[in-house]
Tab-separated table of C-alpha atoms in Angstrom:
chain	number	residue	atom	x	y	z
Q	17	MET	CA	34.429	72.090	41.582
Q	18	ARG	CA	34.401	75.056	39.219
Q	19	LYS	CA	31.706	76.520	37.062
Q	20	THR	CA	31.794	78.893	34.145
Q	21	ALA	CA	29.011	80.900	32.576
Q	22	CYS	CA	28.024	79.916	29.061
Q	23	ASN	CA	26.441	82.413	26.716
Q	24	SER	CA	24.088	81.791	23.835
Q	25	VAL	CA	25.596	82.195	20.394
Q	26	ALA	CA	23.875	84.039	17.559
Q	27	LYS	CA	21.229	85.998	19.441
Q	28	SER	CA	19.748	87.131	16.212
Q	29	THR	CA	16.403	88.856	15.853
Q	30	GLY	CA	14.587	85.942	14.229
Q	31	SER	CA	12.987	83.485	16.640
Q	32	TYR	CA	14.142	80.508	14.572
Q	33	ALA	CA	17.790	81.578	14.849
Q	34	ARG	CA	17.353	82.270	18.537
Q	35	ASN	CA	15.938	78.840	19.197
Q	36	SER	CA	18.519	76.960	17.138
Q	37	LYS	CA	21.572	78.668	18.582
Q	38	LEU	CA	24.638	76.977	19.946
Q	39	TYR	CA	25.913	77.528	23.447
Q	40	SER	CA	29.458	78.656	24.112
Q	41	CYS	CA	31.854	79.290	26.968
Q	42	PRO	CA	34.790	81.689	27.284
Q	43	ILE	CA	38.289	80.225	27.311
Q	44	SER	CA	41.782	81.579	26.866
Q	45	ILE	CA	44.769	79.936	25.190
Q	46	GLY	CA	48.440	80.799	25.539
Q	47	THR	CA	50.670	83.026	27.658
Q	48	PRO	CA	49.469	85.725	27.827
Q	49	GLY	CA	45.968	84.364	27.305
Q	50	GLN	CA	44.169	84.894	24.009
Q	51	LYS	CA	40.394	84.909	24.533
Q	52	PHE	CA	37.860	82.866	22.554
Q	53	ASN	CA	34.206	81.826	22.750
Q	54	VAL	CA	33.876	78.129	21.981
Q	55	ALA	CA	30.722	76.058	21.487
Q	56	LEU	CA	30.195	73.051	23.746
Q	57	ASP	CA	30.396	69.790	21.799
Q	58	THR	CA	29.583	66.558	23.639
Q	59	SER	CA	29.873	64.548	20.415
Q	60	SER	CA	33.580	65.229	19.824
Q	61	SER	CA	36.738	65.260	21.933
Q	62	MET	CA	38.486	67.838	19.793
Q	63	THR	CA	38.902	71.492	20.699
Q	64	TRP	CA	39.764	73.955	17.938
Q	65	VAL	CA	39.943	77.690	17.325
Q	66	PRO	CA	40.651	79.703	14.155
Q	67	SER	CA	44.311	80.220	13.268
Q	68	ILE	CA	45.903	83.498	12.251
Q	69	LEU	CA	47.551	81.474	9.469
Q	70	ALA	CA	44.222	80.696	7.756
Q	71	PRO	CA	44.190	81.857	4.116
Q	72	LEU	CA	42.277	85.099	3.647
Q	73	LYS	CA	39.763	83.464	1.291
Q	74	TYR	CA	38.689	81.037	4.060
Q	75	ARG	CA	38.340	83.598	6.830
Q	76	ARG	CA	34.874	84.682	7.920
Q	77	THR	CA	35.518	88.379	8.628
Q	78	HIS	CA	38.231	90.412	10.274
Q	79	LYS	CA	36.269	90.730	13.542
Q	80	TYR	CA	36.643	87.068	14.572
Q	81	ARG	CA	39.426	86.216	16.961
Q	82	ARG	CA	42.285	84.036	15.756
Q	83	TYR	CA	45.007	82.215	17.657
Q	84	LYS	CA	48.445	83.766	17.150
Q	85	ASP	CA	51.094	81.190	18.030
Q	86	LEU	CA	53.995	83.665	17.916
Q	87	PHE	CA	52.292	85.765	20.601
Q	88	SER	CA	52.382	82.906	23.160
Q	89	THR	CA	55.518	82.017	25.113
Q	90	THR	CA	54.112	78.570	25.971
Q	91	HIS	CA	53.150	77.476	22.449
Q	92	THR	CA	54.480	74.193	21.029
Q	93	THR	CA	53.902	73.003	17.474
Q	94	ASN	CA	52.543	69.452	17.243
Q	95	HIS	CA	53.138	68.995	13.475
Q	96	LYS	CA	50.028	66.791	13.134
Q	97	HIS	CA	47.287	67.716	10.683
Q	98	PHE	CA	43.566	67.142	11.236
Q	99	ASP	CA	40.604	66.962	8.880
Q	100	VAL	CA	37.141	66.564	10.386
Q	101	ILE	CA	33.827	66.344	8.531
Q	102	ASP	CA	30.521	66.259	10.397
Q	103	ASP	CA	26.971	67.503	9.927
Q	104	SER	CA	28.086	71.113	10.470
Q	105	GLY	CA	30.668	71.029	7.693
Q	106	ARG	CA	34.386	70.548	7.345
Q	107	VAL	CA	37.216	71.884	9.498
Q	108	THR	CA	40.892	71.320	8.689
Q	109	GLY	CA	44.180	72.545	10.095
Q	110	TYR	CA	46.985	71.367	12.329
Q	111	LEU	CA	47.453	70.602	16.020
Q	112	SER	CA	49.335	72.727	18.536
Q	113	GLU	CA	49.907	72.593	22.286
Q	114	ASP	CA	49.586	75.443	24.751
Q	115	ARG	CA	48.088	76.416	28.073
Q	116	LEU	CA	44.288	76.499	28.027
Q	117	THR	CA	42.292	78.205	30.770
Q	118	ILE	CA	38.599	77.712	31.491
Q	119	ALA	CA	36.703	78.648	34.671
Q	120	GLY	CA	39.961	79.672	36.319
Q	121	LEU	CA	41.549	76.262	35.700
Q	122	THR	CA	44.717	76.242	33.587
Q	123	ILE	CA	45.591	73.050	31.707
Q	124	LYS	CA	49.214	72.651	30.695
Q	125	ASN	CA	50.287	71.314	27.302
Q	126	GLN	CA	46.742	71.017	25.985
Q	127	SER	CA	46.472	69.823	22.406
Q	128	PHE	CA	44.026	71.772	20.247
Q	129	GLY	CA	43.400	72.450	16.594
Q	130	GLU	CA	44.393	75.588	14.747
Q	131	ALA	CA	41.738	75.735	12.039
Q	132	LEU	CA	42.693	76.853	8.554
Q	133	LEU	CA	39.279	76.003	7.063
Q	134	GLU	CA	36.133	76.385	9.199
Q	135	PRO	CA	32.553	75.118	8.732
Q	136	ASN	CA	29.953	77.466	7.277
Q	137	LEU	CA	27.779	76.846	10.347
Q	138	PHE	CA	29.712	79.495	12.261
Q	139	ARG	CA	29.255	82.234	9.704
Q	140	GLY	CA	27.102	85.023	11.078
Q	141	THR	CA	27.705	84.018	14.713
Q	142	THR	CA	30.010	85.319	17.425
Q	143	ASN	CA	31.290	81.820	18.059
Q	144	ASP	CA	34.998	81.246	17.470
Q	145	GLY	CA	35.460	77.481	17.716
Q	146	ILE	CA	34.657	74.250	19.546
Q	147	LEU	CA	35.274	72.865	23.042
Q	148	GLY	CA	35.245	69.076	22.734
Q	149	LEU	CA	33.589	67.339	25.698
Q	150	GLY	CA	33.246	63.911	24.094
Q	151	PHE	CA	35.378	60.809	24.570
Q	152	SER	CA	38.842	60.602	23.043
Q	153	ASN	CA	40.003	57.236	21.727
Q	154	LEU	CA	43.517	55.788	21.844
Q	155	GLU	CA	44.442	57.352	18.499
Q	156	GLU	CA	43.473	60.876	19.543
Q	157	GLU	CA	45.082	63.471	21.772
Q	158	PRO	CA	43.624	63.717	25.319
Q	159	SER	CA	40.629	66.032	25.505
Q	160	VAL	CA	40.459	69.173	27.629
Q	161	PHE	CA	38.472	67.394	30.331
Q	162	ASP	CA	40.713	64.299	30.262
Q	163	ASN	CA	43.702	66.531	30.956
Q	164	MET	CA	41.821	68.336	33.718
Q	165	VAL	CA	41.370	64.984	35.414
Q	166	SER	CA	44.934	63.725	34.829
Q	167	GLN	CA	46.422	67.029	36.027
Q	168	ARG	CA	44.162	66.895	39.105
Q	169	LEU	CA	42.492	70.202	38.408
Q	170	VAL	CA	39.076	68.746	39.305
Q	171	THR	CA	38.196	66.473	42.205
Q	172	ALA	CA	35.936	64.141	40.214
Q	173	PRO	CA	35.754	63.070	36.537
Q	174	VAL	CA	32.301	64.626	36.193
Q	175	PHE	CA	30.945	67.684	34.399
Q	176	SER	CA	27.389	68.984	34.153
Q	177	VAL	CA	25.585	71.239	31.702
Q	178	TYR	CA	22.652	73.553	32.377
Q	179	LEU	CA	21.225	75.378	29.364
Q	180	ASN	CA	18.844	78.261	29.864
Q	181	ARG	CA	15.861	78.510	27.569
Q	182	TYR	CA	15.863	81.629	25.402
Q	183	GLY	CA	13.452	84.218	26.727
Q	184	SER	CA	13.391	82.779	30.256
Q	185	GLY	CA	14.795	84.423	33.353
Q	186	GLY	CA	17.393	83.064	35.724
Q	187	PRO	CA	21.127	82.635	35.307
Q	188	ASP	CA	23.168	82.154	32.175
Q	189	SER	CA	23.798	78.623	31.018
Q	190	VAL	CA	26.436	76.970	33.165
Q	191	LEU	CA	29.098	74.318	32.605
Q	192	THR	CA	30.142	72.856	35.966
Q	193	LEU	CA	33.517	71.091	35.998
Q	194	GLY	CA	34.265	68.405	38.571
Q	195	GLY	CA	30.725	67.878	39.827
Q	196	THR	CA	27.105	69.041	39.752
Q	197	ASN	CA	25.284	72.051	41.179
Q	198	THR	CA	21.822	70.981	42.321
Q	199	TYR	CA	20.686	74.615	42.268
Q	200	TYR	CA	19.936	74.108	38.588
Q	201	CYS	CA	17.604	71.105	38.917
Q	202	GLU	CA	14.182	70.454	40.430
Q	203	GLU	CA	14.503	66.741	41.187
Q	204	GLU	CA	16.942	63.903	41.849
Q	205	PHE	CA	19.031	62.637	38.956
Q	206	THR	CA	18.047	59.547	36.993
Q	207	PHE	CA	21.227	57.717	35.980
Q	208	THR	CA	21.779	55.177	33.247
Q	209	ASP	CA	24.953	53.385	32.156
Q	210	LEU	CA	26.709	54.196	28.911
Q	211	THR	CA	26.409	51.576	26.176
Q	212	ALA	CA	29.258	52.626	23.849
Q	213	PRO	CA	32.971	53.033	24.643
Q	214	HIS	CA	33.563	56.402	22.969
Q	215	ARG	CA	30.192	58.187	23.003
Q	216	TRP	CA	27.740	59.613	25.502
Q	217	GLN	CA	25.388	56.863	24.353
Q	218	PHE	CA	22.741	55.104	26.445
Q	219	LYS	CA	19.634	52.973	26.145
Q	220	ILE	CA	16.101	54.331	25.860
Q	221	ASP	CA	13.465	51.808	26.947
Q	222	ARG	CA	10.809	53.290	24.650
Q	223	VAL	CA	9.349	56.552	23.370
Q	224	GLN	CA	5.689	57.441	23.918
Q	225	LEU	CA	3.128	60.237	23.954
Q	226	SER	CA	1.590	61.326	27.245
Q	227	ASN	CA	-1.961	61.021	25.870
Q	228	GLY	CA	-1.478	57.292	25.233
Q	229	ASN	CA	-1.898	57.573	21.462
Q	230	GLY	CA	1.468	56.164	20.531
Q	231	ILE	CA	4.314	53.945	21.755
Q	232	PHE	CA	7.517	53.794	19.726
Q	233	SER	CA	10.788	51.832	19.940
Q	234	GLU	CA	9.057	49.318	22.204
Q	235	SER	CA	12.010	46.928	22.109
Q	236	GLY	CA	14.438	49.660	23.198
Q	237	CYS	CA	16.834	51.851	21.247
Q	238	GLN	CA	20.112	53.736	21.560
Q	239	ALA	CA	20.515	57.497	21.974
Q	240	VAL	CA	23.266	60.081	22.381
Q	241	ILE	CA	23.318	63.549	23.895
Q	242	ASP	CA	24.645	66.084	21.392
Q	243	SER	CA	25.060	69.688	22.520
Q	244	ARG	CA	25.679	70.860	18.942
Q	245	SER	CA	22.413	69.530	17.542
Q	246	PRO	CA	19.566	72.088	17.653
Q	247	PHE	CA	16.866	69.401	17.475
Q	248	ILE	CA	15.931	65.800	18.276
Q	249	ALA	CA	16.615	63.336	15.475
Q	250	GLY	CA	15.378	59.764	15.222
Q	251	PRO	CA	14.460	56.961	12.813
Q	252	PHE	CA	12.431	58.087	9.800
Q	253	GLU	CA	9.350	55.920	10.372
Q	254	GLU	CA	9.155	56.709	14.072
Q	255	THR	CA	9.632	60.466	13.780
Q	256	ARG	CA	7.023	60.498	11.005
Q	257	ALA	CA	4.571	58.558	13.179
Q	258	ILE	CA	5.207	60.787	16.206
Q	259	ASN	CA	4.642	63.996	14.253
Q	260	GLU	CA	1.495	62.619	12.629
Q	261	GLN	CA	0.109	61.436	15.977
Q	262	LEU	CA	0.741	64.948	17.286
Q	263	GLY	CA	-1.339	66.331	14.421
Q	264	GLY	CA	1.551	67.707	12.402
Q	265	ILE	CA	1.081	68.558	8.727
Q	266	LEU	CA	3.887	67.739	6.311
Q	267	PHE	CA	5.163	70.712	4.309
Q	268	GLN	CA	8.151	71.646	2.198
Q	269	GLY	CA	10.191	74.390	3.814
Q	270	GLN	CA	13.413	76.186	3.052
Q	271	PHE	CA	15.999	74.547	0.787
Q	272	GLY	CA	13.410	71.973	-0.285
Q	273	LEU	CA	13.492	70.213	3.090
Q	274	TYR	CA	10.364	68.544	4.462
Q	275	ASN	CA	9.138	69.019	8.010
Q	276	TYR	CA	5.940	69.023	10.063
Q	277	LYS	CA	4.072	72.124	11.170
Q	278	PHE	CA	1.335	72.702	13.734
Q	279	ASN	CA	-1.421	75.235	14.267
Q	280	CYS	CA	0.313	77.823	16.469
Q	281	SER	CA	-2.880	78.447	18.461
Q	282	GLU	CA	-2.981	74.771	19.497
Q	283	VAL	CA	0.689	74.145	20.289
Q	284	PHE	CA	0.315	74.417	24.065
Q	285	ASN	CA	-2.432	71.766	23.999
Q	286	LEU	CA	-0.173	69.140	22.422
Q	287	PRO	CA	0.774	66.108	24.541
Q	288	ASP	CA	4.242	65.585	25.960
Q	289	VAL	CA	6.762	63.401	24.170
Q	290	GLU	CA	8.183	60.974	26.753
Q	291	PHE	CA	11.527	59.183	26.609
Q	292	ILE	CA	11.619	56.309	29.104
Q	293	VAL	CA	15.166	55.925	30.470
Q	294	ASN	CA	15.938	53.324	33.133
Q	295	GLY	CA	12.227	53.213	33.961
Q	296	LYS	CA	11.923	57.006	34.401
Q	297	LYS	CA	9.789	59.270	32.193
Q	298	LEU	CA	11.768	62.152	30.729
Q	299	SER	CA	8.962	64.324	29.377
Q	300	LEU	CA	9.200	67.104	26.827
Q	301	SER	CA	6.322	69.540	26.562
Q	302	SER	CA	5.615	71.250	23.254
Q	303	ARG	CA	7.589	74.330	24.320
Q	304	TYR	CA	10.707	72.182	23.819
Q	305	TYR	CA	9.835	70.272	20.641
Q	306	VAL	CA	8.058	73.022	18.660
Q	307	VAL	CA	9.650	76.273	17.496
Q	308	LYS	CA	7.897	79.334	16.090
Q	309	MET	CA	9.535	80.811	13.005
Q	310	LYS	CA	8.823	82.969	9.983
Q	311	LEU	CA	8.627	81.397	6.547
Q	312	TYR	CA	7.955	83.627	3.548
Q	313	GLY	CA	6.661	86.309	5.918
Q	314	GLU	CA	4.241	83.983	7.725
Q	315	ASP	CA	4.473	82.803	11.355
Q	316	ILE	CA	4.487	79.008	11.526
Q	317	CYS	CA	5.130	76.512	14.325
Q	318	VAL	CA	7.504	73.748	13.296
Q	319	SER	CA	8.451	70.424	14.854
Q	320	ARG	CA	11.991	70.009	16.144
Q	321	ILE	CA	11.653	66.208	16.056
Q	322	LEU	CA	13.227	65.294	12.745
Q	323	ALA	CA	14.264	62.193	10.829
Q	324	MET	CA	17.947	61.355	11.136
Q	325	GLY	CA	19.726	61.874	7.844
Q	326	TRP	CA	22.361	59.207	8.459
Q	327	ARG	CA	23.291	56.510	10.971
Q	328	GLU	CA	26.529	54.635	11.584
Q	329	ASN	CA	26.305	50.842	11.775
Q	330	ASP	CA	26.969	50.864	15.516
Q	331	GLY	CA	25.637	54.368	16.044
Q	332	PRO	CA	22.604	55.636	17.957
Q	333	ASP	CA	18.994	55.520	16.811
Q	334	TRP	CA	18.222	58.894	18.406
Q	335	VAL	CA	20.157	62.134	18.852
Q	336	LEU	CA	18.898	64.280	21.729
Q	337	GLY	CA	20.047	67.829	21.105
Q	338	LEU	CA	19.705	71.275	22.614
Q	339	ASN	CA	15.927	71.239	22.960
Q	340	PHE	CA	16.209	68.137	25.166
Q	341	MET	CA	19.132	69.565	27.157
Q	342	ARG	CA	17.200	72.761	27.883
Q	343	ALA	CA	14.572	70.642	29.594
Q	344	TYR	CA	16.989	68.408	31.544
Q	345	TYR	CA	20.074	69.337	33.525
Q	346	THR	CA	22.583	66.733	32.365
Q	347	GLN	CA	25.436	65.159	34.327
Q	348	PHE	CA	28.260	63.500	32.375
Q	349	ASP	CA	30.038	61.035	34.681
Q	350	LYS	CA	33.164	59.685	32.977
Q	351	GLY	CA	34.428	57.935	36.093
Q	352	ASN	CA	31.377	55.713	36.466
Q	353	ARG	CA	30.611	55.635	32.726
Q	354	ARG	CA	27.080	56.871	33.176
Q	355	ILE	CA	24.908	59.846	32.350
Q	356	GLY	CA	22.283	61.478	34.551
Q	357	PHE	CA	19.209	63.621	33.907
Q	358	ALA	CA	17.239	65.883	36.231
Q	359	LYS	CA	14.456	68.285	35.311
Q	360	ALA	CA	16.061	71.686	34.797
Q	361	ARG	CA	15.022	74.419	37.163
Q	362	SER	CA	12.642	77.005	35.741
Q	363	PHE	CA	13.125	80.679	36.475
Q	364	PRO	CA	10.549	83.456	36.078
Q	365	LYS	CA	11.037	85.829	33.179
Q	366	THR	CA	12.853	89.020	34.055
């Protein structure tokens, strides 16, 4: 079992940017190794980094690291192109194979993307690319973790993610490969089986408020864990009802988008939002579902429970993003096709 420290991306001065950051881990690719910081992505199996061959007009700035295939003695060209569009933007390029090292584990002949066009989401961050921790299907190249398992670099097909909360003490965020470190949780894991073949998707029994003022999705619903989403997203009617029951006031924010805001002096008195999974309450206090930010020079407290902008026909009803993962240490068990949650350990501020 190996672990690697993960660092928060985009530690900018604004509290909104700090609380909506991605989390990344250091890796190296090639021989000798070329270093990159890559964001964890549990929704995709693909790993990519910027290519030195990217046209100048598509590059962010000169300071970002780029993979140089001619500098690696173990590089192999794959000759396959890729084109991916998701909620963060579009990334295109071609596939290559090389050695990839993470947490002291070196994977041979790992397929990864050399990006020629990168999403705008990464502009203004120190993040270089993506580490795909999702499921790969039969048409895709094996993921980094799949190859770790097949090359017997880990003893179990399990990885776990602990994300520190910005402004708290304790260790950096940690990705544990091949198992789980119970140092980072305060209780036993609650496990539930996966309900989709190629996603970290599972059933939620219902959603409710701890003060008893609302029960939602009473007949059950589907959810995924997404380490690239900075918020919790759900069905329009239910997220509207939850925010209104919490006392949120609808307002029009930046870019014409609508959201709910709360009186900042009353945020810590708000009830918990509870997701019932396999009979267990997974509770989120307001510190996890409300973020303080500046808008037009004014401090406001904004809900991070938002309406989902789109949904695939067989896709999830809810997306549980970084604010959920900060509250719950999450175990991803590919071998048993299940996912586990345990309350994340809290550390005093330093």
